[in-house]
PDB file of C-alpha atoms in Angstrom:
ATOM      1  CA  MET A 294     -12.358  40.635  43.631  1.00  0.00           C
ATOM      2  CA  GLN A 295     -11.248  40.772  39.986  1.00  0.00           C
ATOM      3  CA  ASP A 296     -11.962  43.877  37.953  1.00  0.00           C
ATOM      4  CA  THR A 297     -14.642  43.701  35.274  1.00  0.00           C
ATOM      5  CA  ARG A 298     -13.782  45.082  31.855  1.00  0.00           C
ATOM      6  CA  TYR A 299     -16.522  46.723  29.821  1.00  0.00           C
ATOM      7  CA  ARG A 300     -16.838  48.060  26.332  1.00  0.00           C
ATOM      8  CA  VAL A 301     -19.265  50.972  26.211  1.00  0.00           C
ATOM      9  CA  GLU A 302     -20.759  52.470  23.058  1.00  0.00           C
ATOM     10  CA  HIS A 303     -22.867  55.615  23.318  1.00  0.00           C
ATOM     11  CA  GLU A 304     -24.312  57.263  20.221  1.00  0.00           C
ATOM     12  CA  THR A 305     -26.352  60.470  20.145  1.00  0.00           C
ATOM     13  CA  ARG A 306     -28.000  61.486  16.864  1.00  0.00           C
ATOM     14  CA  TYR A 307     -29.852  64.725  16.179  1.00  0.00           C
ATOM     15  CA  VAL A 308     -31.863  65.138  12.969  1.00  0.00           C
ATOM     16  CA  TYR A 309     -33.040  68.723  12.470  1.00  0.00           C
ATOM     17  CA  ALA A 310     -36.177  69.753  10.610  1.00  0.00           C
ATOM     18  CA  ALA A 311     -34.253  72.525   8.856  1.00  0.00           C
ATOM     19  CA  PRO A 312     -30.532  73.142   8.433  1.00  0.00           C
ATOM     20  CA  VAL A 313     -28.639  74.329  11.490  1.00  0.00           C
ATOM     21  CA  SER A 314     -26.185  77.045  10.515  1.00  0.00           C
ATOM     22  CA  GLN A 315     -23.939  76.792  13.591  1.00  0.00           C
ATOM     23  CA  SER A 316     -23.688  74.533  16.647  1.00  0.00           C
ATOM     24  CA  TRP A 317     -21.582  74.660  19.815  1.00  0.00           C
ATOM     25  CA  GLN A 318     -21.611  71.610  22.081  1.00  0.00           C
ATOM     26  CA  LEU A 319     -20.117  70.310  25.333  1.00  0.00           C
ATOM     27  CA  ALA A 320     -19.676  66.539  25.559  1.00  0.00           C
ATOM     28  CA  ARG A 321     -18.973  64.901  28.896  1.00  0.00           C
ATOM     29  CA  LEU A 322     -18.418  61.462  27.448  1.00  0.00           C
ATOM     30  CA  THR A 323     -14.963  60.479  28.719  1.00  0.00           C
ATOM     31  CA  PRO A 324     -15.201  58.148  31.753  1.00  0.00           C
ATOM     32  CA  ARG A 325     -13.281  59.322  34.804  1.00  0.00           C
ATOM     33  CA  GLN A 326     -10.132  57.762  36.184  1.00  0.00           C
ATOM     34  CA  LEU A 327     -10.942  56.674  39.750  1.00  0.00           C
ATOM     35  CA  PRO A 328      -9.365  54.378  42.357  1.00  0.00           C
ATOM     36  CA  TRP A 329     -11.864  51.667  41.329  1.00  0.00           C
ATOM     37  CA  GLN A 330     -12.180  52.621  37.649  1.00  0.00           C
ATOM     38  CA  GLN A 331      -9.404  52.615  35.052  1.00  0.00           C
ATOM     39  CA  LEU A 332      -9.996  53.967  31.567  1.00  0.00           C
ATOM     40  CA  ARG A 333      -8.071  51.891  29.038  1.00  0.00           C
ATOM     41  CA  ALA A 334      -9.141  53.546  25.797  1.00  0.00           C
ATOM     42  CA  CYS A 335     -11.694  56.114  24.658  1.00  0.00           C
ATOM     43  CA  SER A 336     -12.589  57.719  21.324  1.00  0.00           C
ATOM     44  CA  ILE A 337     -15.230  60.333  20.489  1.00  0.00           C
ATOM     45  CA  GLN A 338     -16.232  60.607  16.840  1.00  0.00           C
ATOM     46  CA  ILE A 339     -18.224  63.609  15.619  1.00  0.00           C
ATOM     47  CA  ASP A 340     -20.007  63.776  12.279  1.00  0.00           C
ATOM     48  CA  PRO A 341     -19.892  66.210  10.519  1.00  0.00           C
ATOM     49  CA  PRO A 342     -16.280  66.786  11.608  1.00  0.00           C
ATOM     50  CA  PRO A 343     -16.186  69.895  13.824  1.00  0.00           C
ATOM     51  CA  ASP A 344     -14.476  73.093  12.791  1.00  0.00           C
ATOM     52  CA  GLU A 345     -13.293  73.623  16.363  1.00  0.00           C
ATOM     53  CA  ARG A 346     -12.521  71.027  19.021  1.00  0.00           C
ATOM     54  CA  HIS A 347     -10.580  70.856  22.260  1.00  0.00           C
ATOM     55  CA  GLU A 348     -10.694  69.077  25.609  1.00  0.00           C
ATOM     56  CA  ALA A 349     -10.427  70.620  29.068  1.00  0.00           C
ATOM     57  CA  PRO A 350     -11.433  69.711  32.626  1.00  0.00           C
ATOM     58  CA  ASP A 351     -14.403  71.490  34.171  1.00  0.00           C
ATOM     59  CA  SER A 352     -14.639  72.701  37.761  1.00  0.00           C
ATOM     60  CA  PHE A 353     -15.614  69.199  38.945  1.00  0.00           C
ATOM     61  CA  GLY A 354     -12.685  67.524  37.199  1.00  0.00           C
ATOM     62  CA  ASN A 355     -14.774  65.981  34.412  1.00  0.00           C
ATOM     63  CA  THR A 356     -13.165  65.828  30.969  1.00  0.00           C
ATOM     64  CA  VAL A 357     -15.218  68.016  28.615  1.00  0.00           C
ATOM     65  CA  THR A 358     -14.924  67.892  24.825  1.00  0.00           C
ATOM     66  CA  HIS A 359     -15.780  71.338  23.433  1.00  0.00           C
ATOM     67  CA  PHE A 360     -16.639  71.426  19.747  1.00  0.00           C
ATOM     68  CA  GLY A 361     -18.243  73.718  17.224  1.00  0.00           C
ATOM     69  CA  LEU A 362     -19.701  73.283  13.735  1.00  0.00           C
ATOM     70  CA  LEU A 363     -19.674  76.545  11.811  1.00  0.00           C
ATOM     71  CA  ARG A 364     -21.368  75.378   8.615  1.00  0.00           C
ATOM     72  CA  ALA A 365     -24.888  74.222   7.780  1.00  0.00           C
ATOM     73  CA  HIS A 366     -25.883  70.665   8.708  1.00  0.00           C
ATOM     74  CA  ARG A 367     -29.094  68.668   9.090  1.00  0.00           C
ATOM     75  CA  VAL A 368     -27.694  65.797  11.178  1.00  0.00           C
ATOM     76  CA  LEU A 369     -25.308  65.717  14.144  1.00  0.00           C
ATOM     77  CA  ARG A 370     -23.926  62.385  15.289  1.00  0.00           C
ATOM     78  CA  VAL A 371     -21.663  61.951  18.326  1.00  0.00           C
ATOM     79  CA  ARG A 372     -20.352  58.478  19.070  1.00  0.00           C
ATOM     80  CA  MET A 373     -18.238  57.490  22.064  1.00  0.00           C
ATOM     81  CA  ALA A 374     -16.575  54.087  22.375  1.00  0.00           C
ATOM     82  CA  CYS A 375     -14.416  53.102  25.336  1.00  0.00           C
ATOM     83  CA  GLU A 376     -12.994  50.236  27.328  1.00  0.00           C
ATOM     84  CA  VAL A 377     -12.904  50.568  31.092  1.00  0.00           C
ATOM     85  CA  ASP A 378     -11.994  48.326  34.041  1.00  0.00           C
ATOM     86  CA  VAL A 379     -14.254  48.623  37.095  1.00  0.00           C
ATOM     87  CA  ALA A 380     -13.675  47.158  40.557  1.00  0.00           C
ATOM     88  CA  PRO A 381     -16.090  47.141  43.517  1.00  0.00           C
ATOM     89  CA  ARG A 382     -16.259  50.368  45.523  1.00  0.00           C
ATOM     90  CA  PRO A 383     -14.897  50.323  49.084  1.00  0.00           C
ATOM     91  CA  SER A 384     -17.480  49.025  51.551  1.00  0.00           C
ATOM     92  CA  PRO A 385     -19.066  51.921  53.500  1.00  0.00           C
ATOM     93  CA  SER A 386     -18.555  51.289  57.206  1.00  0.00           C
ATOM     94  CA  LEU A 387     -17.622  53.046  60.425  1.00  0.00           C
ATOM     95  CA  ALA A 388     -16.792  51.531  63.791  1.00  0.00           C
ATOM     96  CA  THR A 389     -19.394  53.705  65.525  1.00  0.00           C
ATOM     97  CA  PRO A 390     -22.614  55.324  64.251  1.00  0.00           C
ATOM     98  CA  LEU A 391     -22.418  58.898  62.973  1.00  0.00           C
ATOM     99  CA  ALA A 392     -25.556  60.965  63.535  1.00  0.00           C
ATOM    100  CA  TRP A 393     -26.680  62.820  60.412  1.00  0.00           C
ATOM    101  CA  GLU A 394     -26.790  66.096  62.388  1.00  0.00           C
ATOM    102  CA  ARG A 395     -23.053  65.740  63.038  1.00  0.00           C
ATOM    103  CA  VAL A 396     -22.457  65.446  59.301  1.00  0.00           C
ATOM    104  CA  ARG A 397     -24.460  68.624  58.711  1.00  0.00           C
ATOM    105  CA  ALA A 398     -22.526  70.459  61.433  1.00  0.00           C
ATOM    106  CA  ALA A 399     -19.145  69.276  60.171  1.00  0.00           C
ATOM    107  CA  VAL A 400     -19.830  70.366  56.606  1.00  0.00           C
ATOM    108  CA  SER A 401     -21.219  73.768  57.577  1.00  0.00           C
ATOM    109  CA  ASP A 402     -18.626  74.712  60.223  1.00  0.00           C
ATOM    110  CA  PRO A 403     -16.096  77.114  58.631  1.00  0.00           C
ATOM    111  CA  ARG A 404     -13.626  76.404  61.454  1.00  0.00           C
ATOM    112  CA  GLY A 405     -13.547  72.678  60.780  1.00  0.00           C
ATOM    113  CA  VAL A 406     -11.447  70.714  58.332  1.00  0.00           C
ATOM    114  CA  VAL A 407     -14.029  69.672  55.770  1.00  0.00           C
ATOM    115  CA  ASP A 408     -14.134  68.557  52.159  1.00  0.00           C
ATOM    116  CA  LEU A 409     -14.722  71.862  50.347  1.00  0.00           C
ATOM    117  CA  ALA A 410     -16.210  69.991  47.397  1.00  0.00           C
ATOM    118  CA  ALA A 411     -18.766  68.517  49.792  1.00  0.00           C
ATOM    119  CA  ALA A 412     -19.613  71.917  51.304  1.00  0.00           C
ATOM    120  CA  ARG A 413     -20.145  73.302  47.809  1.00  0.00           C
ATOM    121  CA  LEU A 414     -22.677  70.549  47.100  1.00  0.00           C
ATOM    122  CA  CYS A 415     -24.987  71.530  49.958  1.00  0.00           C
ATOM    123  CA  GLU A 416     -26.090  74.600  48.023  1.00  0.00           C
ATOM    124  CA  PRO A 417     -29.239  74.944  45.885  1.00  0.00           C
ATOM    125  CA  THR A 418     -28.904  75.287  42.111  1.00  0.00           C
ATOM    126  CA  ARG A 419     -31.080  76.604  39.310  1.00  0.00           C
ATOM    127  CA  LEU A 420     -32.379  73.109  38.577  1.00  0.00           C
ATOM    128  CA  LEU A 421     -32.568  72.194  42.267  1.00  0.00           C
ATOM    129  CA  PRO A 422     -33.760  75.130  44.366  1.00  0.00           C
ATOM    130  CA  LEU A 423     -34.490  74.480  48.022  1.00  0.00           C
ATOM    131  CA  SER A 424     -37.794  72.608  48.234  1.00  0.00           C
ATOM    132  CA  ASP A 425     -40.126  72.534  51.233  1.00  0.00           C
ATOM    133  CA  ALA A 426     -41.868  69.553  49.648  1.00  0.00           C
ATOM    134  CA  ALA A 427     -38.579  67.638  49.414  1.00  0.00           C
ATOM    135  CA  TYR A 428     -37.811  68.466  53.059  1.00  0.00           C
ATOM    136  CA  ALA A 429     -41.213  67.192  54.152  1.00  0.00           C
ATOM    137  CA  TYR A 430     -40.882  64.003  52.105  1.00  0.00           C
ATOM    138  CA  ALA A 431     -37.393  63.233  53.466  1.00  0.00           C
ATOM    139  CA  HIS A 432     -38.096  64.177  57.088  1.00  0.00           C
ATOM    140  CA  PRO A 433     -39.295  60.713  58.273  1.00  0.00           C
ATOM    141  CA  SER A 434     -35.926  59.235  57.279  1.00  0.00           C
ATOM    142  CA  PHE A 435     -33.994  61.776  59.370  1.00  0.00           C
ATOM    143  CA  ALA A 436     -35.070  61.043  62.907  1.00  0.00           C
ATOM    144  CA  GLU A 437     -33.097  62.852  65.604  1.00  0.00           C
ATOM    145  CA  GLY A 438     -29.711  61.207  66.147  1.00  0.00           C
ATOM    146  CA  ARG A 439     -30.152  58.606  63.417  1.00  0.00           C
ATOM    147  CA  ASP A 440     -26.987  57.260  61.807  1.00  0.00           C
ATOM    148  CA  TRP A 441     -26.222  59.110  58.552  1.00  0.00           C
ATOM    149  CA  TYR A 442     -25.760  55.961  56.471  1.00  0.00           C
ATOM    150  CA  ASP A 443     -28.978  54.399  57.779  1.00  0.00           C
ATOM    151  CA  ALA A 444     -30.912  57.622  57.122  1.00  0.00           C
ATOM    152  CA  VAL A 445     -29.724  58.033  53.527  1.00  0.00           C
ATOM    153  CA  SER A 446     -30.228  54.323  52.810  1.00  0.00           C
ATOM    154  CA  ASP A 447     -33.779  54.539  54.141  1.00  0.00           C
ATOM    155  CA  LEU A 448     -34.484  57.596  52.001  1.00  0.00           C
ATOM    156  CA  MET A 449     -33.137  55.809  48.920  1.00  0.00           C
ATOM    157  CA  SER A 450     -35.374  52.803  49.586  1.00  0.00           C
ATOM    158  CA  ARG A 451     -38.449  54.978  50.137  1.00  0.00           C
ATOM    159  CA  ILE A 452     -37.944  56.761  46.808  1.00  0.00           C
ATOM    160  CA  HIS A 453     -37.618  53.399  45.080  1.00  0.00           C
ATOM    161  CA  ALA A 454     -40.830  52.121  46.706  1.00  0.00           C
ATOM    162  CA  ASP A 455     -42.922  55.283  46.349  1.00  0.00           C
ATOM    163  CA  PHE A 456     -42.123  56.301  42.764  1.00  0.00           C
ATOM    164  CA  GLU A 457     -42.825  54.528  39.492  1.00  0.00           C
ATOM    165  CA  PHE A 458     -40.275  54.407  36.683  1.00  0.00           C
ATOM    166  CA  ASP A 459     -41.999  55.984  33.672  1.00  0.00           C
ATOM    167  CA  ALA A 460     -39.938  57.171  30.712  1.00  0.00           C
ATOM    168  CA  GLU A 461     -42.852  59.222  29.351  1.00  0.00           C
ATOM    169  CA  ALA A 462     -43.751  61.103  32.544  1.00  0.00           C
ATOM    170  CA  THR A 463     -41.091  63.822  32.651  1.00  0.00           C
ATOM    171  CA  THR A 464     -38.658  65.941  30.641  1.00  0.00           C
ATOM    172  CA  VAL A 465     -35.283  67.431  31.535  1.00  0.00           C
ATOM    173  CA  SER A 466     -37.100  70.534  32.807  1.00  0.00           C
ATOM    174  CA  THR A 467     -39.482  68.732  35.193  1.00  0.00           C
ATOM    175  CA  SER A 468     -39.026  70.076  38.729  1.00  0.00           C
ATOM    176  CA  VAL A 469     -38.574  68.060  41.896  1.00  0.00           C
ATOM    177  CA  ASP A 470     -41.904  69.334  43.217  1.00  0.00           C
ATOM    178  CA  GLU A 471     -43.635  68.082  40.063  1.00  0.00           C
ATOM    179  CA  VAL A 472     -42.002  64.660  40.448  1.00  0.00           C
ATOM    180  CA  LEU A 473     -43.155  64.551  44.064  1.00  0.00           C
ATOM    181  CA  ALA A 474     -46.703  65.382  42.996  1.00  0.00           C
ATOM    182  CA  GLN A 475     -46.992  62.790  40.245  1.00  0.00           C
ATOM    183  CA  ARG A 476     -44.832  60.080  41.885  1.00  0.00           C
ATOM    184  CA  ARG A 477     -43.208  58.935  38.647  1.00  0.00           C
ATOM    185  CA  GLY A 478     -40.186  59.719  36.525  1.00  0.00           C
ATOM    186  CA  VAL A 479     -36.804  58.384  35.399  1.00  0.00           C
ATOM    187  CA  CYS A 480     -33.383  57.935  36.956  1.00  0.00           C
ATOM    188  CA  GLN A 481     -32.506  61.614  36.486  1.00  0.00           C
ATOM    189  CA  ASP A 482     -35.651  62.639  38.385  1.00  0.00           C
ATOM    190  CA  PHE A 483     -35.003  60.227  41.242  1.00  0.00           C
ATOM    191  CA  ALA A 484     -31.391  61.385  41.544  1.00  0.00           C
ATOM    192  CA  HIS A 485     -32.554  65.018  41.612  1.00  0.00           C
ATOM    193  CA  LEU A 486     -35.157  64.164  44.257  1.00  0.00           C
ATOM    194  CA  LEU A 487     -32.605  62.450  46.490  1.00  0.00           C
ATOM    195  CA  LEU A 488     -30.262  65.430  46.105  1.00  0.00           C
ATOM    196  CA  ALA A 489     -33.042  67.891  46.942  1.00  0.00           C
ATOM    197  CA  CYS A 490     -33.912  65.883  50.056  1.00  0.00           C
ATOM    198  CA  LEU A 491     -30.296  65.790  51.230  1.00  0.00           C
ATOM    199  CA  ARG A 492     -29.674  69.492  50.642  1.00  0.00           C
ATOM    200  CA  ALA A 493     -32.939  70.441  52.334  1.00  0.00           C
ATOM    201  CA  HIS A 494     -31.439  68.851  55.470  1.00  0.00           C
ATOM    202  CA  GLY A 495     -28.069  70.579  55.019  1.00  0.00           C
ATOM    203  CA  LEU A 496     -26.317  67.472  53.699  1.00  0.00           C
ATOM    204  CA  PRO A 497     -24.077  67.323  50.617  1.00  0.00           C
ATOM    205  CA  GLY A 498     -24.742  65.222  47.559  1.00  0.00           C
ATOM    206  CA  ARG A 499     -23.568  65.147  43.977  1.00  0.00           C
ATOM    207  CA  TYR A 500     -25.278  64.065  40.779  1.00  0.00           C
ATOM    208  CA  MET A 501     -23.547  61.059  39.200  1.00  0.00           C
ATOM    209  CA  SER A 502     -23.699  60.388  35.469  1.00  0.00           C
ATOM    210  CA  GLY A 503     -22.653  57.181  33.776  1.00  0.00           C
ATOM    211  CA  TYR A 504     -23.784  53.736  32.750  1.00  0.00           C
ATOM    212  CA  LEU A 505     -25.155  50.600  34.350  1.00  0.00           C
ATOM    213  CA  LEU A 506     -24.689  47.085  33.005  1.00  0.00           C
ATOM    214  CA  THR A 507     -27.958  46.089  31.329  1.00  0.00           C
ATOM    215  CA  GLU A 508     -28.011  42.417  32.238  1.00  0.00           C
ATOM    216  CA  PRO A 509     -28.076  41.641  35.986  1.00  0.00           C
ATOM    217  CA  PRO A 510     -26.530  38.534  37.568  1.00  0.00           C
ATOM    218  CA  ALA A 511     -28.363  35.245  37.044  1.00  0.00           C
ATOM    219  CA  GLY A 512     -31.510  35.050  39.124  1.00  0.00           C
ATOM    220  CA  SER A 513     -31.748  38.821  39.699  1.00  0.00           C
ATOM    221  CA  PRO A 514     -34.413  41.085  38.171  1.00  0.00           C
ATOM    222  CA  ARG A 515     -33.573  43.329  35.255  1.00  0.00           C
ATOM    223  CA  LEU A 516     -32.616  46.818  36.423  1.00  0.00           C
ATOM    224  CA  MET A 517     -34.364  49.992  35.306  1.00  0.00           C
ATOM    225  CA  GLY A 518     -32.933  53.025  33.581  1.00  0.00           C
ATOM    226  CA  VAL A 519     -30.237  51.199  31.648  1.00  0.00           C
ATOM    227  CA  ASP A 520     -31.245  51.787  28.020  1.00  0.00           C
ATOM    228  CA  ALA A 521     -29.474  55.143  28.033  1.00  0.00           C
ATOM    229  CA  SER A 522     -27.019  56.870  30.327  1.00  0.00           C
ATOM    230  CA  HIS A 523     -27.826  56.339  33.994  1.00  0.00           C
ATOM    231  CA  ALA A 524     -27.917  58.721  36.968  1.00  0.00           C
ATOM    232  CA  TRP A 525     -27.482  58.176  40.689  1.00  0.00           C
ATOM    233  CA  VAL A 526     -26.235  60.126  43.740  1.00  0.00           C
ATOM    234  CA  ALA A 527     -23.062  60.236  45.810  1.00  0.00           C
ATOM    235  CA  ALA A 528     -23.595  61.471  49.379  1.00  0.00           C
ATOM    236  CA  TYR A 529     -20.768  62.574  51.683  1.00  0.00           C
ATOM    237  CA  ALA A 530     -20.011  62.126  55.368  1.00  0.00           C
ATOM    238  CA  PRO A 531     -16.685  62.483  57.214  1.00  0.00           C
ATOM    239  CA  GLY A 532     -15.202  59.052  57.741  1.00  0.00           C
ATOM    240  CA  TYR A 533     -17.383  57.480  55.090  1.00  0.00           C
ATOM    241  CA  GLY A 534     -16.277  59.709  52.243  1.00  0.00           C
ATOM    242  CA  TRP A 535     -18.483  59.641  49.153  1.00  0.00           C
ATOM    243  CA  VAL A 536     -21.001  56.771  49.122  1.00  0.00           C
ATOM    244  CA  GLU A 537     -22.995  56.158  45.924  1.00  0.00           C
ATOM    245  CA  PHE A 538     -26.747  55.523  46.277  1.00  0.00           C
ATOM    246  CA  ASP A 539     -29.012  54.554  43.363  1.00  0.00           C
ATOM    247  CA  PRO A 540     -32.652  55.323  44.233  1.00  0.00           C
ATOM    248  CA  THR A 541     -33.880  54.018  40.861  1.00  0.00           C
ATOM    249  CA  ASN A 542     -32.786  50.495  41.772  1.00  0.00           C
ATOM    250  CA  ASP A 543     -32.507  50.720  45.593  1.00  0.00           C
ATOM    251  CA  GLN A 544     -28.861  49.705  45.790  1.00  0.00           C
ATOM    252  CA  LEU A 545     -25.361  51.032  46.251  1.00  0.00           C
ATOM    253  CA  ALA A 546     -23.213  51.465  43.166  1.00  0.00           C
ATOM    254  CA  ASP A 547     -20.991  48.463  42.546  1.00  0.00           C
ATOM    255  CA  ALA A 548     -18.770  47.108  39.772  1.00  0.00           C
ATOM    256  CA  ARG A 549     -21.685  47.315  37.298  1.00  0.00           C
ATOM    257  CA  TYR A 550     -21.659  51.136  37.464  1.00  0.00           C
ATOM    258  CA  ILE A 551     -19.373  53.054  35.106  1.00  0.00           C
ATOM    259  CA  THR A 552     -18.822  56.696  36.043  1.00  0.00           C
ATOM    260  CA  LEU A 553     -18.712  59.358  33.349  1.00  0.00           C
ATOM    261  CA  GLY A 554     -18.719  62.375  35.646  1.00  0.00           C
ATOM    262  CA  TRP A 555     -20.486  64.317  38.358  1.00  0.00           C
ATOM    263  CA  GLY A 556     -21.740  67.730  39.341  1.00  0.00           C
ATOM    264  CA  ALA A 557     -24.323  69.614  41.357  1.00  0.00           C
ATOM    265  CA  ASP A 558     -27.156  68.501  39.059  1.00  0.00           C
ATOM    266  CA  PHE A 559     -27.868  67.229  35.548  1.00  0.00           C
ATOM    267  CA  ALA A 560     -26.722  70.486  33.937  1.00  0.00           C
ATOM    268  CA  ASP A 561     -23.172  69.891  35.236  1.00  0.00           C
ATOM    269  CA  ALA A 562     -22.913  66.257  34.184  1.00  0.00           C
ATOM    270  CA  GLY A 563     -25.223  65.551  31.247  1.00  0.00           C
ATOM    271  CA  PRO A 564     -23.428  63.653  28.463  1.00  0.00           C
ATOM    272  CA  LEU A 565     -24.142  66.239  25.726  1.00  0.00           C
ATOM    273  CA  ARG A 566     -25.535  69.751  25.759  1.00  0.00           C
ATOM    274  CA  GLY A 567     -25.143  72.888  23.688  1.00  0.00           C
ATOM    275  CA  VAL A 568     -26.736  75.598  21.585  1.00  0.00           C
ATOM    276  CA  ILE A 569     -27.624  75.819  17.896  1.00  0.00           C
ATOM    277  CA  LEU A 570     -28.515  78.568  15.439  1.00  0.00           C
ATOM    278  CA  GLY A 571     -31.421  77.728  13.180  1.00  0.00           C
ATOM    279  CA  SER A 572     -33.869  74.840  12.857  1.00  0.00           C
ATOM    280  CA  GLY A 573     -37.004  74.257  14.898  1.00  0.00           C
ATOM    281  CA  ALA A 574     -38.136  70.728  15.554  1.00  0.00           C
ATOM    282  CA  GLN A 575     -35.514  68.043  16.022  1.00  0.00           C
ATOM    283  CA  ASP A 576     -35.470  64.283  16.411  1.00  0.00           C
ATOM    284  CA  LEU A 577     -33.128  62.994  19.109  1.00  0.00           C
ATOM    285  CA  ARG A 578     -32.112  59.370  19.344  1.00  0.00           C
ATOM    286  CA  VAL A 579     -29.713  57.933  21.915  1.00  0.00           C
ATOM    287  CA  SER A 580     -28.417  54.380  22.004  1.00  0.00           C
ATOM    288  CA  VAL A 581     -26.167  52.876  24.654  1.00  0.00           C
ATOM    289  CA  SER A 582     -24.638  49.439  25.021  1.00  0.00           C
ATOM    290  CA  VAL A 583     -22.549  48.201  27.946  1.00  0.00           C
ATOM    291  CA  ILE A 584     -20.854  44.882  27.189  1.00  0.00           C
ATOM    292  CA  PRO A 585     -18.609  42.875  29.535  1.00  0.00           C
ATOM    293  CA  VAL A 586     -15.446  41.991  27.634  1.00  0.00           C
TER     294      VAL A 586
END
């Protein structure tokens, strides 16, 4: 199938109630080069122009733009524009079923030949501590001996059916247990929930950050979570490799998904985060457009 070329524009604008004297930021806004994704061009414009700026890969291989503003400012604007070619991901399939318990054993066995990046992503994090509630919610999907792909697909579909997309229900600090209690949230929450469920069962998963084409194919419903950066989950099993599940929309990632980066949770892969000196209240506005070229 032919690659699809997209132009992506992502603008983040902070307006501070009082001048900020200094600001240090990390921007993960450069799409990754992947077997199915080729970055053709990318620019990141920062206003006011930073006093310090450099790029370096983080521990997950994401390109991070480090920048600092060392003089007073009331507005910070970061704009990324890129062109990227995306092809369909490889179809996930194995000749014989693979029980999810075998995946757990393979990843946790220090004597085996495993993907160390996958083993690392079985561990709890500050944002995603081990959750008894997540284990209990996921447990019906993980019947004894069930095929790993079927189990994770079922869990994805249950999250999509059981939880309501509500942009006002949560913040970046809302815990998985709170999302489980209120049964609503946004794509970040649903990705965190799926990760918590996987890790509670000893299975690896990574938080995926990127974009999703706003307009679906003719005759299909409009997808949710596409007015800003999107989040989904990649889960790992030997033989399958990394398979990308989107619980917000109950589907596997395809050529409409553009990958910025990944990590253990949102803190590792959020598009922009940092610290400031000064100010109090701030107004944050984010706009994203994904346009097939």
